[in-house]
């Protein structure tokens, strides 16, 4: 790059700003500071917390952090620990040996980083607080209070009044610590403590969680204070789990400016209990709120609670250790939706369509003209019948919310508190009047993890005939996948938000890489991995159930494709986030799991057969008529075992256990050999499953062995790939017919073996079976079965188990994937499938926000070598070429239609001078600027119509591809440019020219040194490979 970068300000500012690379180095700065993956967490109970920051250094090629300094402060900015300047490039999982946390304490921390030349950034600041590190003593004398056995479940309201002790000092800080194994909503002086929704699901006998809430601003000094809490069943008291009664343990810890403290604790002496308005609440059944049973004023001071009873103390409850919920993000109301349609299929029955299937509930406003005691019923559903009424598909889960009117003449507002539903439609009856558009809102509830990734395909449009472009379809399926992911993560990953709502491990592990690419999953998976281990410990054996938490829903031991979630998730947490602490914490549990699986291997064949303990499901829900969803297979089971052994071998290497690394690598190789010896049929050039439980799909039988390189012989491997392609394009007519396991690996292996076109075609179909078929049947989330339709669901319409295709979008179409066996994006590949342009996908914009910083790849292909420009009136279109603009075959100022390479004139609005004017401005020049205006084009082709200009130009040396790339600080990437047909011909890479900005980096078959960020380049087979360091790049490829 130039030694000086010059940016000239607007013409009316008579100055220029000179920015040198020296100055840019100073702009390297830390951002997005976190502790234990969370931003400003409250109440962490990790005694040696890890610190994280990303680095903003995009403007500096090859930027590196050479050192950091962290300072931790407590109250009054007293320094607790100062690391001094630490020479290290580490910005994730940073620990401080001398840091000792104290219970209840609040901390501020700052970080300053240094670049490779030793220049420092400004300090950035963040906060965290410690939880209850010394249990049970830190709870003071707090007792469990709750709804005693044999007592009405409606006795769910608890309150206490207290005064701040006489003190001349002021309140420095107050924290509320609330442990509730079920669900709750709490208030301090009528202020709701926080905005969480629902609660947690764990193996409660092993562990429950407490929340830490900053409540300083809610307290009143020198006055009475009221704390109130309403308890719900949640999972803890749900009949299918039924561990214990609804209960709570509460501590309000108040610190004063004179270093004294006061504790308010839950007990049977100062707390009182009464019936509330929630008469019934259940995860599956729904909720009944009876407004006639409300107790007005109960959250205020001086309330007359003489009719209340002393709170019941729950002695010796069934509960495990209490851990801080700061380990994970909470579930919240994250989005809201208003109706897209309201119908009245029969008098007084209203059906609302919110246009989006989701997990959550509704808030309804009811005009104040209803009679006291009148019931309003809301029935939630994913589906309507042809008559326009909702369909209640699941007997175990009717999903009904009932509100009994107060009837006091005022408008009444209701939303459920202790349940949620999976729905798109709500059927409402019992209203005193009609339902208005603004009187009902749908709230989307899920774990509030941040969005980390995005992928956009283009050009995305609906054609004039109403058909979606291929890019539009892929964007729609990506939307369906994201919303199925979010709907199925309320504290734990679930299968569906309506029927089961359970932590099926198969669904969790098959969709995990999809969720990691799309969302900030590190904290949530840290918690869920702990859930898996807790379940394993509780049942006191090495094996795992296939549902976590278990509670006899599912099977123990579980299916190998489900229980491999444990090792897989720990491995992916290392692979994508660089987490080694999880390896250490769960090494014993992972080893116990794999030892159990090893004991199930057939001693003769070496296979994990279909009769092994736990083998239940296989390639679940493949397209095989009349055989149901299970498709058990020794190929699948043994593949799962091999994958677990491979991952555990790698993890053992990371933590320095070389003997285990060797042991499990040998187990991996033995499993591969068992698959080859038992299933490879040389005469058919395919793996043939002779031990299948229910007709494993042929394509699954090929994809899994390919994924772990069972075939070392190149000829055999190529033949197997061709057998896979032939089966898809022949008997399957190009469609996917595999179940949830096969679908993930078929797409991946086709691309990995240079058959990405076949994979892409399978996801572009609109007929059965395909993702496009779901789209055509109005799906807004992924479905459970290929065969469902708009009015006839065959299972859930909000399921994540087929969600692996989104991960494939990111890794193989967008092209961002971490290098094999590396961690935390230290090294990664950018290898997009640019021949998607053959199917009218001309660009893909992909972003992955990592712990290090943002990765972005925007690639675009130019059909037939066109360089295109489009712009509305009032802007200038810029056209440029490497050498010169040879011709302009198309230009239209008016209302042209189409996309680059397919622009068309709209005869009703077209300036006939367009082409000649643009040709005069551009042809023969290296670049040109075209004002989009009536003045430039001499006349207005259609008055009072918004116009734009579309241009197609051809360069002397045709431009075939551009790629804008951002590499985070501290990372290195390998970028691959693959063949693209130009006018239906492939030009060999020896004739390509690749520029980065104004610098040529590859020409005449050789790397051209001179760009400060592109370190090397070479031709590999039929493509060009460049190695680049951190920074932002703009590549153009000609030829």
XYZ file of C-alpha atoms in Angstrom, residues 419-777:
359
model
C -45.647 -20.866 29.694
C -44.887 -20.445 26.034
C -46.226 -21.794 22.763
C -45.049 -22.742 19.283
C -47.382 -21.042 16.821
C -48.085 -18.750 13.931
C -51.846 -18.559 14.391
C -53.963 -17.709 17.431
C -57.687 -18.397 17.629
C -59.498 -16.143 20.096
C -62.995 -16.516 21.478
C -64.954 -14.912 24.298
C -64.085 -11.301 23.485
C -66.697 -8.731 24.445
C -66.250 -7.035 21.057
C -64.361 -7.396 17.808
C -60.574 -7.739 17.720
C -58.660 -4.747 16.405
C -55.363 -4.829 14.519
C -53.534 -3.034 17.334
C -55.027 -5.060 20.180
C -52.827 -8.142 19.953
C -49.047 -8.581 19.672
C -46.981 -11.729 19.300
C -43.722 -11.878 21.266
C -40.837 -14.037 20.094
C -39.061 -15.564 23.110
C -35.698 -17.282 22.970
C -32.297 -17.262 24.596
C -30.956 -13.797 23.986
C -27.720 -14.746 22.281
C -26.420 -12.149 19.879
C -26.381 -12.499 16.108
C -22.854 -13.370 15.021
C -23.245 -14.307 11.389
C -25.181 -13.413 8.281
C -25.304 -14.628 4.724
C -27.149 -12.964 1.873
C -27.610 -14.312 -1.641
C -28.300 -12.072 -4.590
C -29.898 -10.851 -6.658
C -32.917 -11.687 -4.516
C -36.277 -10.899 -6.048
C -39.749 -12.111 -6.878
C -40.187 -12.228 -10.642
C -43.117 -10.639 -12.442
C -44.747 -14.051 -12.698
C -44.617 -14.378 -8.903
C -41.770 -16.891 -8.775
C -38.868 -16.395 -6.413
C -35.357 -16.201 -7.813
C -32.912 -18.858 -6.637
C -31.180 -16.294 -4.430
C -34.517 -15.320 -2.914
C -35.240 -18.981 -2.173
C -31.907 -19.485 -0.408
C -32.449 -16.307 1.621
C -35.901 -17.572 2.571
C -34.563 -20.976 3.670
C -31.799 -19.236 5.636
C -34.517 -17.197 7.379
C -36.471 -20.393 8.069
C -33.376 -21.972 9.603
C -32.475 -19.001 11.793
C -36.004 -18.774 13.162
C -36.164 -22.512 13.803
C -32.822 -22.178 15.630
C -34.026 -19.322 17.807
C -37.434 -20.893 18.451
C -35.676 -24.019 19.650
C -33.311 -22.458 22.127
C -35.035 -21.439 25.328
C -32.249 -22.061 27.844
C -31.499 -25.420 26.196
C -31.535 -26.512 22.550
C -34.855 -28.231 21.874
C -36.422 -30.194 19.068
C -39.637 -28.179 18.710
C -41.424 -25.435 20.687
C -44.887 -26.992 20.804
C -45.059 -30.791 21.180
C -41.986 -31.945 23.129
C -39.753 -28.920 23.909
C -37.017 -31.274 25.089
C -33.253 -31.314 24.714
C -32.904 -34.015 22.080
C -29.168 -34.360 21.597
C -29.403 -35.401 17.946
C -31.158 -32.173 17.023
C -28.674 -30.239 19.175
C -25.490 -31.667 17.698
C -26.638 -31.746 14.065
C -27.605 -28.066 14.179
C -24.744 -26.896 16.423
C -22.413 -25.683 13.687
C -25.321 -23.851 12.087
C -26.082 -22.026 15.322
C -22.379 -21.277 15.901
C -22.121 -19.574 12.503
C -25.346 -17.625 12.990
C -25.308 -16.726 16.686
C -23.057 -16.067 19.677
C -23.303 -19.559 21.163
C -20.226 -19.880 23.386
C -21.949 -19.124 26.706
C -25.104 -21.092 25.913
C -23.186 -24.190 24.839
C -20.946 -23.932 27.894
C -24.084 -24.276 29.999
C -25.596 -27.059 27.881
C -22.378 -29.103 27.934
C -22.560 -28.854 31.718
C -26.168 -30.107 31.484
C -24.962 -33.173 29.588
C -22.328 -33.908 32.197
C -24.810 -33.389 35.053
C -27.145 -35.903 33.446
C -24.313 -38.400 33.102
C -23.303 -37.954 36.752
C -26.861 -38.266 38.034
C -27.367 -41.650 36.371
C -23.933 -42.758 37.625
C -22.813 -44.513 34.451
C -20.662 -43.533 31.517
C -23.441 -43.716 28.988
C -25.667 -40.768 28.176
C -29.381 -40.453 27.490
C -30.432 -39.078 24.128
C -32.414 -36.270 25.790
C -30.855 -33.831 28.267
C -32.138 -33.163 30.854
C -33.443 -36.727 30.718
C -36.380 -37.380 33.084
C -37.303 -40.548 31.150
C -38.182 -38.680 27.988
C -36.156 -40.467 25.329
C -33.866 -43.387 26.082
C -30.961 -44.295 28.341
C -28.537 -45.232 26.925
C -29.146 -43.009 23.945
C -28.570 -43.479 20.253
C -24.930 -42.993 19.166
C -25.888 -40.183 16.776
C -27.484 -38.373 19.697
C -25.034 -39.025 22.526
C -22.043 -37.966 20.405
C -23.290 -34.438 21.127
C -21.128 -34.416 24.266
C -17.744 -34.863 22.581
C -18.823 -33.004 19.434
C -19.908 -29.892 21.316
C -16.745 -29.764 23.413
C -14.696 -30.195 20.243
C -16.590 -27.459 18.368
C -16.212 -25.138 21.352
C -12.466 -25.656 20.987
C -12.491 -25.521 17.184
C -14.534 -22.328 16.828
C -13.848 -20.550 20.131
C -10.504 -21.953 21.303
C -11.967 -23.141 24.624
C -9.542 -25.499 26.377
C -11.069 -25.144 29.847
C -14.090 -27.156 28.725
C -11.771 -29.948 27.572
C -10.230 -30.088 31.038
C -13.567 -29.886 32.849
C -15.228 -32.590 30.767
C -12.340 -34.878 29.899
C -13.410 -37.482 32.445
C -17.025 -37.420 31.277
C -16.117 -37.633 27.590
C -13.757 -40.514 28.271
C -16.448 -42.362 30.216
C -18.880 -41.903 27.323
C -16.443 -43.216 24.726
C -15.360 -46.094 26.954
C -19.016 -47.117 27.172
C -19.310 -47.025 23.373
C -16.089 -49.003 23.017
C -17.592 -51.720 25.178
C -20.496 -51.989 22.743
C -18.317 -52.752 19.699
C -18.805 -56.150 18.123
C -15.653 -58.122 18.877
C -15.800 -59.933 15.539
C -16.629 -57.163 13.093
C -15.396 -54.156 15.043
C -18.691 -52.421 14.276
C -21.071 -50.586 16.551
C -24.038 -52.579 15.330
C -27.751 -51.931 15.171
C -28.283 -54.116 18.241
C -25.815 -52.168 20.360
C -27.276 -50.614 23.485
C -28.995 -47.352 22.617
C -29.260 -47.859 18.855
C -32.732 -46.482 18.185
C -32.987 -43.903 15.412
C -30.247 -43.790 12.787
C -30.873 -41.490 9.811
C -34.080 -40.162 11.287
C -36.925 -39.143 8.951
C -35.405 -40.036 5.607
C -37.727 -40.301 2.615
C -38.663 -43.967 2.621
C -42.410 -44.480 2.200
C -44.290 -46.550 4.776
C -41.268 -47.335 6.960
C -41.458 -44.541 9.524
C -38.639 -42.335 10.751
C -36.088 -44.785 12.252
C -33.319 -45.887 9.892
C -30.826 -47.691 12.104
C -27.506 -48.637 10.605
C -24.156 -50.045 11.674
C -22.540 -47.651 9.199
C -24.046 -44.682 11.028
C -23.316 -46.040 14.502
C -19.715 -46.902 13.673
C -19.212 -43.568 11.940
C -20.383 -41.829 15.118
C -17.941 -43.859 17.181
C -15.106 -43.066 14.774
C -15.883 -39.345 14.809
C -15.963 -39.276 18.607
C -12.644 -41.132 18.779
C -11.058 -38.724 16.300
C -12.273 -35.666 18.202
C -11.284 -37.031 21.603
C -7.832 -37.863 20.233
C -7.423 -34.266 19.092
C -8.703 -32.918 22.410
C -6.327 -35.213 24.314
C -3.474 -33.752 22.283
C -4.561 -30.223 23.205
C -4.415 -30.963 26.941
C -1.151 -32.893 26.615
C -2.427 -36.438 27.133
C -0.368 -38.128 24.441
C -1.158 -41.698 25.460
C -4.915 -41.081 25.191
C -4.375 -39.232 21.931
C -2.684 -42.320 20.494
C -5.262 -44.686 21.970
C -8.228 -42.853 20.467
C -6.516 -42.258 17.127
C -5.972 -46.017 16.890
C -9.653 -46.533 17.747
C -10.557 -44.114 14.968
C -8.454 -45.970 12.408
C -9.871 -49.330 13.535
C -13.444 -48.057 13.127
C -12.616 -46.840 9.618
C -11.220 -50.244 8.729
C -14.321 -51.951 10.127
C -16.562 -49.827 7.909
C -14.405 -50.576 4.864
C -14.150 -54.317 5.457
C -17.823 -54.829 6.209
C -19.513 -52.451 3.785
C -17.343 -51.493 0.806
C -18.587 -53.322 -2.304
C -15.970 -53.030 -5.058
C -18.346 -54.366 -7.656
C -20.775 -51.503 -6.975
C -18.195 -48.848 -6.136
C -20.256 -48.062 -3.091
C -20.814 -48.798 0.564
C -23.706 -51.210 0.817
C -25.416 -51.523 4.198
C -26.145 -55.206 4.750
C -26.898 -54.753 8.462
C -29.436 -51.958 8.249
C -32.364 -51.785 10.602
C -34.716 -50.044 8.182
C -33.262 -49.241 4.800
C -30.573 -46.625 5.332
C -30.544 -44.170 2.415
C -27.870 -45.053 -0.141
C -26.514 -41.503 -0.140
C -26.050 -41.455 3.625
C -24.113 -44.709 3.369
C -21.636 -42.991 0.999
C -21.391 -39.567 2.644
C -20.446 -40.684 6.152
C -17.449 -42.849 5.164
C -16.323 -40.116 2.781
C -16.419 -37.602 5.603
C -13.826 -39.496 7.639
C -11.778 -40.618 4.617
C -12.435 -44.340 4.934
C -11.298 -44.733 1.326
C -7.579 -44.040 1.094
C -7.355 -45.270 -2.480
C -7.989 -42.332 -4.822
C -9.646 -44.476 -7.467
C -12.063 -45.996 -4.973
C -12.818 -42.608 -3.442
C -13.557 -41.035 -6.836
C -15.768 -43.976 -7.739
C -17.682 -43.653 -4.493
C -18.262 -39.949 -5.098
C -19.493 -40.720 -8.600
C -21.858 -43.369 -7.209
C -23.242 -40.744 -4.826
C -23.727 -38.218 -7.629
C -25.272 -40.815 -9.942
C -27.799 -41.868 -7.320
C -28.861 -38.292 -6.612
C -29.116 -37.292 -10.251
C -30.636 -40.608 -11.302
C -33.176 -42.410 -9.071
C -33.673 -39.368 -6.834
C -34.105 -36.983 -9.770
C -31.706 -34.553 -8.165
C -33.428 -34.401 -4.769
C -32.266 -34.984 -1.226
C -33.998 -37.986 0.300
C -31.792 -38.572 3.336
C -32.722 -38.033 6.945
C -31.256 -35.556 9.382
C -27.817 -37.200 9.520
C -27.326 -37.844 5.849
C -28.511 -34.377 4.794
C -25.732 -32.641 6.735
C -22.946 -34.780 5.313
C -24.195 -35.280 1.756
C -24.111 -31.542 1.047
C -20.703 -31.206 2.677
C -19.087 -34.189 0.977
C -20.351 -33.279 -2.475
C -18.628 -29.901 -2.210
C -15.530 -31.334 -0.542
C -15.127 -33.640 -3.542
C -15.716 -30.964 -6.198
C -19.369 -31.849 -6.845
C -20.843 -28.684 -5.392
C -23.079 -28.149 -8.405
C -24.997 -31.319 -7.574
C -25.352 -30.190 -3.967
C -26.555 -26.730 -4.961
C -29.163 -28.116 -7.322
C -30.663 -30.241 -4.543
C -31.384 -27.152 -2.421
C -32.885 -25.192 -5.319
C -35.747 -27.578 -6.036
C -39.270 -26.376 -5.228
C -41.052 -29.743 -5.331
C -41.115 -32.629 -2.853
C -38.785 -33.470 -1.163
C -36.785 -30.262 -0.710
C -36.331 -27.153 1.380
C -37.963 -25.281 -1.491
C -41.032 -27.484 -1.139
C -41.436 -26.227 2.416
C -41.017 -22.653 1.177
C -43.648 -23.142 -1.508
C -45.966 -24.449 1.214
